[in-house]
Short mmCIF file of C-alpha atoms in Angstrom, two decimals:
data_model
loop_
_atom_site.label_atom_id
_atom_site.label_comp_id
_atom_site.label_asym_id
_atom_site.label_seq_id
_atom_site.Cartn_x
_atom_site.Cartn_y
_atom_site.Cartn_z
CA UNK A 27 0.08 0.00 0.11
CA UNK A 28 1.40 3.25 -0.98
CA UNK A 29 1.38 6.25 1.24
CA UNK A 30 -0.42 9.34 -0.04
CA UNK A 31 1.03 11.60 2.66
CA UNK A 32 3.56 14.08 1.16
CA UNK A 33 5.80 15.88 3.63
CA UNK A 34 4.45 19.33 4.55
CA UNK A 35 0.99 18.56 3.13
CA UNK A 36 -2.05 18.55 5.52
CA UNK A 37 -2.45 15.10 7.07
CA UNK A 38 -5.82 15.68 8.85
CA UNK A 39 -7.91 13.98 6.01
CA UNK A 40 -5.71 10.94 5.84
CA UNK A 41 -5.92 10.21 9.57
CA UNK A 42 -9.49 8.88 9.50
CA UNK A 43 -9.54 5.51 11.07
CA UNK A 44 -10.13 2.63 8.89
CA UNK A 45 -13.52 1.68 10.33
CA UNK A 46 -14.85 5.04 10.02
CA UNK A 47 -13.38 5.37 6.38
CA UNK A 48 -15.12 2.26 5.55
CA UNK A 49 -18.58 3.49 6.81
CA UNK A 50 -17.91 6.55 4.44
CA UNK A 51 -17.37 4.32 1.56
CA UNK A 52 -20.47 2.43 2.35
CA UNK A 53 -22.43 5.56 2.56
CA UNK A 54 -21.21 6.68 -0.81
CA UNK A 55 -21.66 3.36 -2.24
CA UNK A 56 -25.48 2.93 -1.12
CA UNK A 57 -26.02 6.55 -2.45
CA UNK A 58 -24.57 5.66 -5.82
CA UNK A 59 -26.18 2.21 -6.04
CA UNK A 60 -29.60 3.56 -5.18
CA UNK A 61 -29.41 6.42 -7.99
CA UNK A 62 -27.81 4.28 -10.74
CA UNK A 63 -28.75 0.77 -9.95
CA UNK A 64 -26.14 -1.92 -9.37
CA UNK A 65 -25.08 -2.41 -13.12
CA UNK A 66 -24.67 1.23 -14.05
CA UNK A 67 -22.96 2.13 -10.76
CA UNK A 68 -19.07 2.28 -11.21
CA UNK A 69 -16.27 1.86 -8.83
CA UNK A 70 -14.76 5.19 -10.12
CA UNK A 71 -18.06 6.95 -9.25
CA UNK A 72 -18.12 5.68 -5.78
CA UNK A 73 -14.47 6.19 -4.97
CA UNK A 74 -14.94 9.82 -6.16
CA UNK A 75 -17.94 10.27 -4.06
CA UNK A 76 -16.15 9.24 -0.89
CA UNK A 77 -12.99 10.93 -1.86
CA UNK A 78 -10.69 8.12 -1.90
CA UNK A 79 -8.71 6.44 -4.75
CA UNK A 80 -10.13 3.46 -6.45
CA UNK A 81 -7.27 1.17 -5.20
CA UNK A 82 -8.05 2.11 -1.73
CA UNK A 83 -11.68 1.31 -2.16
CA UNK A 84 -10.98 -2.04 -3.63
CA UNK A 85 -8.36 -2.67 -0.85
CA UNK A 86 -10.92 -1.84 1.80
CA UNK A 87 -14.00 -3.35 0.56
CA UNK A 88 -13.05 -5.60 -2.37
CA UNK A 89 -14.84 -5.96 -5.71
CA UNK A 90 -17.97 -4.23 -6.75
CA UNK A 91 -19.95 -7.42 -5.98
CA UNK A 92 -18.37 -7.62 -2.45
CA UNK A 93 -18.94 -4.00 -1.92
CA UNK A 94 -22.73 -4.32 -2.66
CA UNK A 95 -23.04 -7.31 -0.46
CA UNK A 96 -21.38 -5.20 2.10
CA UNK A 97 -23.87 -2.30 1.61
CA UNK A 98 -26.89 -5.01 1.99
CA UNK A 99 -25.64 -6.56 5.08
CA UNK A 100 -25.04 -2.96 6.74
CA UNK A 101 -28.57 -1.75 5.79
CA UNK A 102 -30.17 -4.95 6.83
CA UNK A 103 -28.54 -4.68 10.27
CA UNK A 104 -29.66 -1.09 10.57
CA UNK A 105 -33.20 -1.90 9.85
CA UNK A 106 -33.26 -4.89 12.34
CA UNK A 107 -31.55 -2.63 14.96
CA UNK A 108 -34.06 0.27 14.40
CA UNK A 109 -36.87 -2.16 15.02
CA UNK A 110 -35.38 -4.01 17.81
CA UNK A 111 -34.20 -0.83 19.83
CA UNK A 112 -37.65 0.39 19.89
CA UNK A 113 -38.81 -2.80 21.84
CA UNK A 114 -39.42 -2.36 25.60
CA UNK A 115 -40.33 -5.55 27.22
CA UNK A 116 -42.26 -3.84 29.97
CA UNK A 117 -44.79 -2.71 27.39
CA UNK A 118 -47.59 -4.66 26.21
CA UNK A 119 -47.18 -6.40 22.88
CA UNK A 120 -49.50 -3.95 21.00
CA UNK A 121 -47.60 -0.88 22.36
CA UNK A 122 -44.33 -2.44 21.53
CA UNK A 123 -45.29 -3.36 18.03
CA UNK A 124 -46.45 0.30 17.37
CA UNK A 125 -43.24 1.54 18.52
CA UNK A 126 -41.23 -0.91 16.54
CA UNK A 127 -43.31 -0.12 13.33
CA UNK A 128 -42.71 3.48 14.07
CA UNK A 129 -38.96 3.11 14.22
CA UNK A 130 -39.10 0.79 11.05
CA UNK A 131 -41.06 3.40 9.02
CA UNK A 132 -38.83 6.27 10.42
CA UNK A 133 -35.67 4.47 9.26
CA UNK A 134 -37.12 4.00 5.79
CA UNK A 135 -38.21 7.63 5.63
CA UNK A 136 -34.75 8.93 6.65
CA UNK A 137 -32.76 6.29 4.74
CA UNK A 138 -34.64 6.15 1.43
CA UNK A 139 -31.63 5.04 -0.30
CA UNK A 140 -30.96 2.16 1.96
CA UNK A 141 -34.60 1.10 1.33
CA UNK A 142 -34.15 1.18 -2.61
CA UNK A 143 -30.83 -0.77 -2.38
CA UNK A 144 -32.20 -3.42 -0.01
CA UNK A 145 -35.70 -3.91 -1.41
CA UNK A 146 -35.61 -3.12 -5.03
CA UNK A 147 -32.06 -3.90 -6.03
CA UNK A 148 -30.70 -6.61 -3.84
CA UNK A 149 -33.44 -8.94 -4.86
CA UNK A 150 -32.41 -8.57 -8.60
CA UNK A 151 -28.69 -9.73 -7.80
CA UNK A 152 -29.47 -13.31 -7.13
CA UNK A 153 -27.52 -15.27 -4.65
CA UNK A 154 -25.65 -14.84 -2.33
CA UNK A 155 -27.11 -11.23 -1.82
CA UNK A 156 -30.77 -12.58 -1.82
CA UNK A 157 -29.80 -14.97 0.85
CA UNK A 158 -28.52 -12.15 2.97
CA UNK A 159 -31.79 -10.18 2.51
CA UNK A 160 -33.73 -13.20 3.24
CA UNK A 161 -31.85 -13.83 6.52
CA UNK A 162 -32.53 -10.20 7.60
CA UNK A 163 -36.08 -10.56 6.98
CA UNK A 164 -36.06 -13.85 8.85
CA UNK A 165 -34.54 -12.03 11.96
CA UNK A 166 -37.28 -9.38 11.87
CA UNK A 167 -40.08 -12.07 11.47
CA UNK A 168 -38.73 -13.98 14.50
CA UNK A 169 -38.62 -10.91 16.61
CA UNK A 170 -42.33 -10.15 15.61
CA UNK A 171 -43.26 -13.83 16.38
CA UNK A 172 -41.68 -13.68 19.74
CA UNK A 173 -43.67 -10.55 20.57
CA UNK A 174 -47.07 -12.18 19.37
CA UNK A 175 -46.33 -15.35 21.27
CA UNK A 176 -46.10 -13.33 24.46
CA UNK A 177 -49.33 -11.53 23.60
CA UNK A 178 -51.08 -15.11 23.13
CA UNK A 179 -49.63 -16.24 26.35
CA UNK A 180 -50.75 -13.24 28.30
CA UNK A 181 -54.25 -13.33 26.59
CA UNK A 182 -54.77 -16.99 27.51
CA UNK A 183 -56.65 -16.15 30.77
CA UNK A 184 -59.15 -14.14 29.04
CA UNK A 185 -59.86 -16.86 26.58
CA UNK A 186 -60.61 -19.65 28.96
CA UNK A 187 -64.26 -20.25 28.28
CA UNK A 188 -66.83 -22.24 30.37
CA UNK A 189 -66.63 -25.16 28.19
CA UNK A 190 -62.72 -25.20 28.21
CA UNK A 191 -62.22 -24.52 24.40
CA UNK A 192 -59.43 -21.89 23.55
CA UNK A 193 -60.39 -20.65 20.12
CA UNK A 194 -57.49 -18.12 20.31
CA UNK A 195 -54.34 -18.54 18.44
CA UNK A 196 -51.87 -21.07 19.45
CA UNK A 197 -48.17 -20.52 19.46
CA UNK A 198 -47.55 -21.92 16.01
CA UNK A 199 -50.11 -19.26 14.65
CA UNK A 200 -47.90 -16.50 15.95
CA UNK A 201 -45.39 -17.20 12.82
CA UNK A 202 -48.29 -16.80 10.28
CA UNK A 203 -49.21 -13.62 12.03
CA UNK A 204 -45.71 -12.25 11.99
CA UNK A 205 -45.48 -12.97 8.09
CA UNK A 206 -48.65 -10.92 7.84
CA UNK A 207 -47.29 -8.05 9.68
CA UNK A 208 -43.97 -7.92 8.05
CA UNK A 209 -45.25 -8.20 4.56
CA UNK A 210 -47.94 -5.59 5.18
CA UNK A 211 -45.11 -3.04 6.71
CA UNK A 212 -43.02 -3.74 3.54
CA UNK A 213 -45.56 -3.03 1.26
CA UNK A 214 -46.72 0.03 3.28
CA UNK A 215 -43.25 1.32 3.35
CA UNK A 216 -43.03 1.14 -0.40
CA UNK A 217 -46.31 2.91 -0.70
CA UNK A 218 -45.29 5.86 1.34
CA UNK A 219 -42.03 6.21 -0.59
CA UNK A 220 -44.18 6.24 -3.73
CA UNK A 221 -46.89 8.52 -2.68
CA UNK A 222 -45.10 11.11 -0.48
CA UNK A 223 -43.78 11.45 3.03
CA UNK A 224 -45.73 11.46 6.19
CA UNK A 225 -44.72 11.25 9.88
CA UNK A 226 -43.71 7.58 10.73
CA UNK A 227 -46.04 7.52 13.70
CA UNK A 228 -49.06 8.28 11.25
CA UNK A 229 -47.85 5.31 8.97
CA UNK A 230 -47.39 3.15 11.92
CA UNK A 231 -50.97 4.14 13.20
CA UNK A 232 -52.42 3.32 9.81
CA UNK A 233 -51.04 -0.09 9.86
CA UNK A 234 -51.97 -0.75 13.65
CA UNK A 235 -55.49 0.45 12.79
CA UNK A 236 -55.73 -2.51 10.49
CA UNK A 237 -53.67 -5.26 11.86
CA UNK A 238 -54.21 -4.55 15.71
CA UNK A 239 -57.76 -3.21 15.97
CA UNK A 240 -58.91 -4.65 12.46
CA UNK A 241 -60.47 -3.33 9.18
CA UNK A 242 -64.11 -4.17 10.37
CA UNK A 243 -63.93 -1.76 13.39
CA UNK A 244 -61.86 0.72 11.31
CA UNK A 245 -64.62 1.04 8.79
CA UNK A 246 -66.92 1.90 11.56
CA UNK A 247 -64.52 4.70 12.71
CA UNK A 248 -62.38 2.96 15.27
CA UNK A 249 -58.71 3.88 15.21
CA UNK A 250 -55.40 2.91 16.77
CA UNK A 251 -54.59 5.61 19.09
CA UNK A 252 -51.27 4.36 20.53
CA UNK B 14 -42.12 -22.76 -42.29
CA UNK B 15 -41.28 -26.23 -43.28
CA UNK B 16 -43.96 -29.02 -43.01
CA UNK B 17 -43.29 -31.81 -40.71
CA UNK B 18 -46.04 -33.87 -42.05
CA UNK B 19 -44.99 -36.73 -44.05
CA UNK B 20 -47.39 -38.76 -46.19
CA UNK B 21 -48.86 -41.73 -44.39
CA UNK B 22 -47.54 -40.62 -40.82
CA UNK B 23 -50.21 -39.89 -38.07
CA UNK B 24 -51.04 -36.23 -38.18
CA UNK B 25 -53.07 -35.96 -35.06
CA UNK B 26 -50.24 -34.46 -33.15
CA UNK B 27 -49.72 -31.85 -35.67
CA UNK B 28 -53.33 -30.50 -35.65
CA UNK B 29 -53.09 -28.86 -32.50
CA UNK B 30 -54.32 -25.01 -32.92
CA UNK B 31 -51.65 -22.51 -32.63
CA UNK B 32 -53.32 -20.74 -29.58
CA UNK B 33 -53.60 -24.23 -27.69
CA UNK B 34 -50.01 -25.08 -28.80
CA UNK B 35 -48.77 -21.83 -27.27
CA UNK B 36 -50.46 -22.61 -24.10
CA UNK B 37 -48.76 -26.10 -23.93
CA UNK B 38 -45.39 -24.09 -24.72
CA UNK B 39 -45.92 -21.80 -21.76
CA UNK B 40 -47.06 -24.45 -19.44
CA UNK B 41 -43.71 -26.27 -20.13
CA UNK B 42 -41.80 -23.03 -19.84
CA UNK B 43 -43.19 -22.17 -16.54
CA UNK B 44 -42.36 -25.57 -15.26
CA UNK B 45 -38.56 -25.44 -16.44
CA UNK B 46 -38.10 -21.91 -15.27
CA UNK B 47 -39.47 -22.53 -11.89
CA UNK B 48 -37.27 -25.53 -11.40
CA UNK B 49 -34.14 -24.40 -13.14
CA UNK B 50 -34.22 -20.83 -12.80
CA UNK B 51 -34.23 -18.27 -15.66
CA UNK B 52 -30.54 -18.33 -16.52
CA UNK B 53 -30.14 -22.20 -16.16
CA UNK B 54 -33.30 -23.07 -18.09
CA UNK B 55 -32.43 -23.79 -21.74
CA UNK B 56 -34.77 -23.29 -24.78
CA UNK B 57 -33.80 -27.08 -25.71
CA UNK B 58 -34.94 -28.28 -22.48
CA UNK B 59 -38.36 -26.40 -22.84
CA UNK B 60 -38.96 -27.46 -26.42
CA UNK B 61 -38.29 -31.05 -25.39
CA UNK B 62 -40.66 -30.81 -22.58
CA UNK B 63 -43.60 -29.61 -24.73
CA UNK B 64 -42.58 -31.96 -27.65
CA UNK B 65 -42.07 -29.35 -30.34
CA UNK B 66 -38.80 -28.50 -32.06
CA UNK B 67 -36.72 -25.68 -31.07
CA UNK B 68 -37.27 -23.67 -34.09
CA UNK B 69 -40.95 -23.75 -33.63
CA UNK B 70 -40.76 -22.68 -30.06
CA UNK B 71 -38.77 -19.60 -31.33
CA UNK B 72 -41.20 -19.12 -34.06
CA UNK B 73 -44.08 -19.12 -31.74
CA UNK B 74 -42.83 -17.31 -28.79
CA UNK B 75 -39.54 -15.66 -29.65
CA UNK B 76 -36.39 -15.58 -27.58
CA UNK B 77 -35.94 -16.94 -24.38
CA UNK B 78 -36.47 -13.35 -22.81
CA UNK B 79 -39.69 -12.91 -24.79
CA UNK B 80 -40.85 -16.43 -23.68
CA UNK B 81 -40.21 -15.55 -20.11
CA UNK B 82 -42.04 -12.20 -20.38
CA UNK B 83 -44.97 -14.14 -21.88
CA UNK B 84 -44.91 -16.62 -18.94
CA UNK B 85 -45.00 -13.73 -16.63
CA UNK B 86 -47.83 -11.98 -18.19
CA UNK B 87 -49.90 -15.06 -18.38
CA UNK B 88 -49.32 -16.08 -14.69
CA UNK B 89 -50.03 -12.34 -13.67
CA UNK B 90 -53.30 -12.46 -15.61
CA UNK B 91 -54.28 -15.72 -13.96
CA UNK B 92 -53.63 -14.49 -10.53
CA UNK B 93 -55.75 -11.40 -11.25
CA UNK B 94 -58.57 -13.37 -12.88
CA UNK B 95 -58.56 -15.74 -9.86
CA UNK B 96 -59.04 -12.96 -7.35
CA UNK B 97 -61.38 -11.03 -9.48
CA UNK B 98 -63.63 -13.92 -10.46
CA UNK B 99 -64.46 -14.66 -6.87
CA UNK B 100 -65.94 -11.13 -6.42
CA UNK B 101 -69.58 -10.98 -6.10
CA UNK B 102 -70.79 -7.42 -5.78
CA UNK B 103 -73.90 -8.53 -4.03
CA UNK B 104 -71.62 -9.59 -1.04
CA UNK B 105 -70.49 -7.18 1.65
CA UNK B 106 -66.89 -6.22 1.36
CA UNK B 107 -65.49 -8.40 4.05
CA UNK B 108 -67.24 -11.65 2.52
CA UNK B 109 -66.03 -10.44 -0.87
CA UNK B 110 -62.37 -9.92 0.46
CA UNK B 111 -62.49 -13.49 2.01
CA UNK B 112 -63.59 -15.19 -1.12
CA UNK B 113 -61.12 -13.04 -3.28
CA UNK B 114 -58.19 -14.22 -0.81
CA UNK B 115 -59.33 -17.81 -0.87
CA UNK B 116 -59.24 -17.79 -4.61
CA UNK B 117 -55.69 -16.22 -4.49
CA UNK B 118 -54.30 -18.82 -1.95
CA UNK B 119 -55.94 -21.48 -3.90
CA UNK B 120 -54.35 -20.56 -7.12
CA UNK B 121 -51.01 -20.25 -5.44
CA UNK B 122 -51.44 -23.62 -3.87
CA UNK B 123 -52.36 -25.19 -7.08
CA UNK B 124 -49.84 -23.40 -9.26
CA UNK B 125 -46.73 -23.38 -7.02
CA UNK B 126 -44.71 -23.02 -10.17
CA UNK B 127 -46.31 -20.06 -11.39
CA UNK B 128 -45.83 -18.24 -8.04
CA UNK B 129 -42.12 -19.10 -8.04
CA UNK B 130 -41.78 -17.77 -11.52
CA UNK B 131 -43.58 -14.72 -10.66
CA UNK B 132 -42.46 -13.84 -7.38
CA UNK B 133 -38.91 -15.17 -7.08
CA UNK B 134 -37.70 -15.03 -10.55
CA UNK B 135 -39.35 -12.22 -12.32
CA UNK B 136 -38.16 -9.70 -9.87
CA UNK B 137 -34.53 -10.73 -10.57
CA UNK B 138 -34.74 -10.00 -14.28
CA UNK B 139 -34.84 -6.25 -14.36
CA UNK B 140 -36.97 -4.03 -16.74
CA UNK B 141 -39.19 -4.82 -18.67
CA UNK B 142 -40.18 -7.92 -16.80
CA UNK B 143 -40.45 -6.18 -13.27
CA UNK B 144 -42.50 -3.57 -15.07
CA UNK B 145 -45.09 -6.34 -15.87
CA UNK B 146 -45.20 -7.76 -12.39
CA UNK B 147 -45.53 -4.13 -10.93
CA UNK B 148 -48.50 -3.60 -13.45
CA UNK B 149 -50.11 -6.89 -12.31
CA UNK B 150 -49.64 -6.15 -8.64
CA UNK B 151 -51.12 -2.45 -9.23
CA UNK B 152 -54.23 -4.08 -10.80
CA UNK B 153 -54.83 -6.29 -7.71
CA UNK B 154 -54.28 -3.22 -5.44
CA UNK B 155 -56.64 -1.30 -7.56
CA UNK B 156 -59.44 -3.98 -7.22
CA UNK B 157 -58.98 -4.16 -3.36
CA UNK B 158 -58.94 -0.36 -3.02
CA UNK B 159 -62.34 -0.36 -4.89
CA UNK B 160 -63.61 -2.86 -2.43
CA UNK B 161 -62.61 -1.03 0.55
CA UNK B 162 -64.02 2.24 -0.84
CA UNK B 163 -67.48 0.57 -0.97
CA UNK B 164 -66.96 -0.59 2.65
CA UNK B 165 -65.98 2.79 3.71
CA UNK B 166 -68.98 4.42 1.86
CA UNK B 167 -71.20 1.85 3.32
CA UNK B 168 -70.35 2.12 6.87
CA UNK B 169 -70.42 6.00 6.74
CA UNK B 170 -73.89 6.20 8.30
CA UNK B 171 -72.77 4.19 11.29
CA UNK B 172 -69.77 6.71 11.91
CA UNK B 173 -71.80 9.83 11.85
CA UNK B 174 -71.56 11.08 15.58
CA UNK B 175 -73.43 13.58 17.53
CA UNK B 176 -70.58 16.15 17.12
CA UNK B 177 -70.49 15.48 13.15
CA UNK B 178 -66.88 14.33 13.38
CA UNK B 179 -66.19 11.18 11.07
CA UNK B 180 -63.04 9.47 12.59
CA UNK B 181 -63.28 6.62 10.01
CA UNK B 182 -61.21 6.13 7.00
CA UNK B 183 -61.52 8.39 4.10
CA UNK B 184 -61.40 7.26 0.36
CA UNK B 185 -57.70 7.95 0.24
CA UNK B 186 -56.99 5.77 3.10
CA UNK B 187 -58.46 2.99 1.07
CA UNK B 188 -55.16 2.84 -1.04
CA UNK B 189 -52.96 2.26 2.02
CA UNK B 190 -55.14 -0.33 3.28
CA UNK B 191 -55.06 -2.28 -0.08
CA UNK B 192 -51.23 -2.13 0.11
CA UNK B 193 -51.44 -3.65 3.61
CA UNK B 194 -53.65 -6.48 2.44
CA UNK B 195 -51.70 -7.16 -0.76
CA UNK B 196 -48.47 -7.29 1.00
CA UNK B 197 -49.82 -9.35 3.65
CA UNK B 198 -51.20 -11.88 1.33
CA UNK B 199 -47.78 -12.16 -0.75
CA UNK B 200 -45.91 -12.77 2.42
CA UNK B 201 -48.46 -15.33 3.79
CA UNK B 202 -48.57 -17.15 0.35
CA UNK B 203 -44.98 -17.42 0.58
CA UNK B 204 -45.00 -18.67 4.13
CA UNK B 205 -47.51 -21.60 3.34
CA UNK B 206 -45.28 -22.73 0.22
CA UNK B 207 -42.30 -22.87 2.63
CA UNK B 208 -44.08 -24.40 5.56
CA UNK B 209 -46.39 -26.92 3.88
CA UNK B 210 -49.91 -26.94 2.40
CA UNK B 211 -53.20 -26.13 4.08
CA UNK B 212 -56.57 -25.64 2.63
CA UNK B 213 -56.79 -22.24 1.06
CA UNK B 214 -59.93 -21.15 3.10
CA UNK B 215 -57.97 -21.85 6.15
CA UNK B 216 -55.00 -19.52 4.90
CA UNK B 217 -57.59 -16.79 3.97
CA UNK B 218 -59.32 -17.12 7.46
CA UNK B 219 -56.01 -16.66 9.13
CA UNK B 220 -55.57 -13.47 7.14
CA UNK B 221 -59.09 -12.11 7.64
CA UNK B 222 -58.69 -12.88 11.36
CA UNK B 223 -55.93 -10.28 11.52
CA UNK B 224 -56.78 -7.75 9.04
CA UNK B 225 -60.67 -8.01 9.27
CA UNK B 226 -61.37 -8.59 12.99
CA UNK B 227 -57.74 -7.34 14.12
CA UNK B 228 -55.10 -8.92 16.28
CA UNK B 229 -56.15 -7.46 19.52
CA UNK B 230 -59.53 -9.20 19.41
CA UNK B 231 -57.82 -12.24 17.85
CA UNK B 232 -55.66 -12.57 20.80
CA UNK B 233 -58.63 -12.73 23.00
CA UNK B 234 -60.02 -15.56 20.94
CA UNK B 235 -62.12 -13.95 18.34
CA UNK B 236 -61.63 -15.52 14.82
CA UNK B 237 -62.96 -14.77 11.32
CA UNK B 238 -65.68 -17.29 10.55
CA UNK B 239 -66.75 -16.29 7.11
#
């Protein structure tokens, strides 16, 4: 690796630690990929956007394919963290879901480019990138499933009828419920990006008004007020 | 075009009308694409699977890319028809939605290969195939939106409160609701294919139990019984 530092030249810009420099490279890459698409984006363009040489970009993050995969992993981790960090086990499952969804829609609103790369471009790249996206989605589904299982357990007392039959969901049904919620949230996030921004709480409340209180009560005027 | 008919040879197999022959070619193509993936699938393999010569396959349906696009358009039309043909305007919106979803899940269960090609492979092909899939999805969303608008209109009377405020959904909200339903249905269809078959009514009832009556009542034991 050659040194770019010349005697007497300002060295400040060169002293950025590697980890931080890599994050800057990823920021630039996500921006360029989301604008130009994977195929049209060039390593030259990305190197220029983060103000490093192309050899340094290759040295730090590998080929264009590897760079794209690194972008996907980082953005997927960020979305999972946004959702998970909003969770507060002291809250009831509905409130927790509302907060998680608000954090998720907030992330998508703020990181529009991450979403485009993750949801529109990553799927078009085939394996192994699709595998990373699938794994990330699975992680979110698992978190939602756990949340719903707690709700199912907590409501068990309310469900015990005189004849002993429990018509409520069982623990297995929580997985299907989680798929519904995650699929609905993905779809609604895309809709908000297409139709125009709104506060993330508002988007989360829309979704909760359907999945939590239900469309039938919603048509009659009920609204999720969390 | 050369004639394959030799004097004295049985001609029965050659007398299939073009439209019918094309459908057979598309059937074979969907089967091969779903198994092998777009890139690995070969025109040789597809021609063999539908028992025609490769030149005839090219003559009727064009290049591999054009053949794939034709598969996507046919399968998308089929899903739209399955959903739409279940609609009966004399039913209330909830019942109609339940029937549409049952038809949709029934189609996916019976045409697993169509679903794989449409949902997993088509998205990976870039434009113009992605455009066809997006247009098909838009058509379903539009049908669901119309259904919900009717529900919103019909429930308006129930929502008029003493102070005149209507806290119910407005016509614009129907579009967001439709996105939620379609996204949830896609996600649940994929889940059923991954985890194992169940009667389509059962899948539709799962979804209705969440989106129509709501998770909160569902946790307490309420269930959609349509």
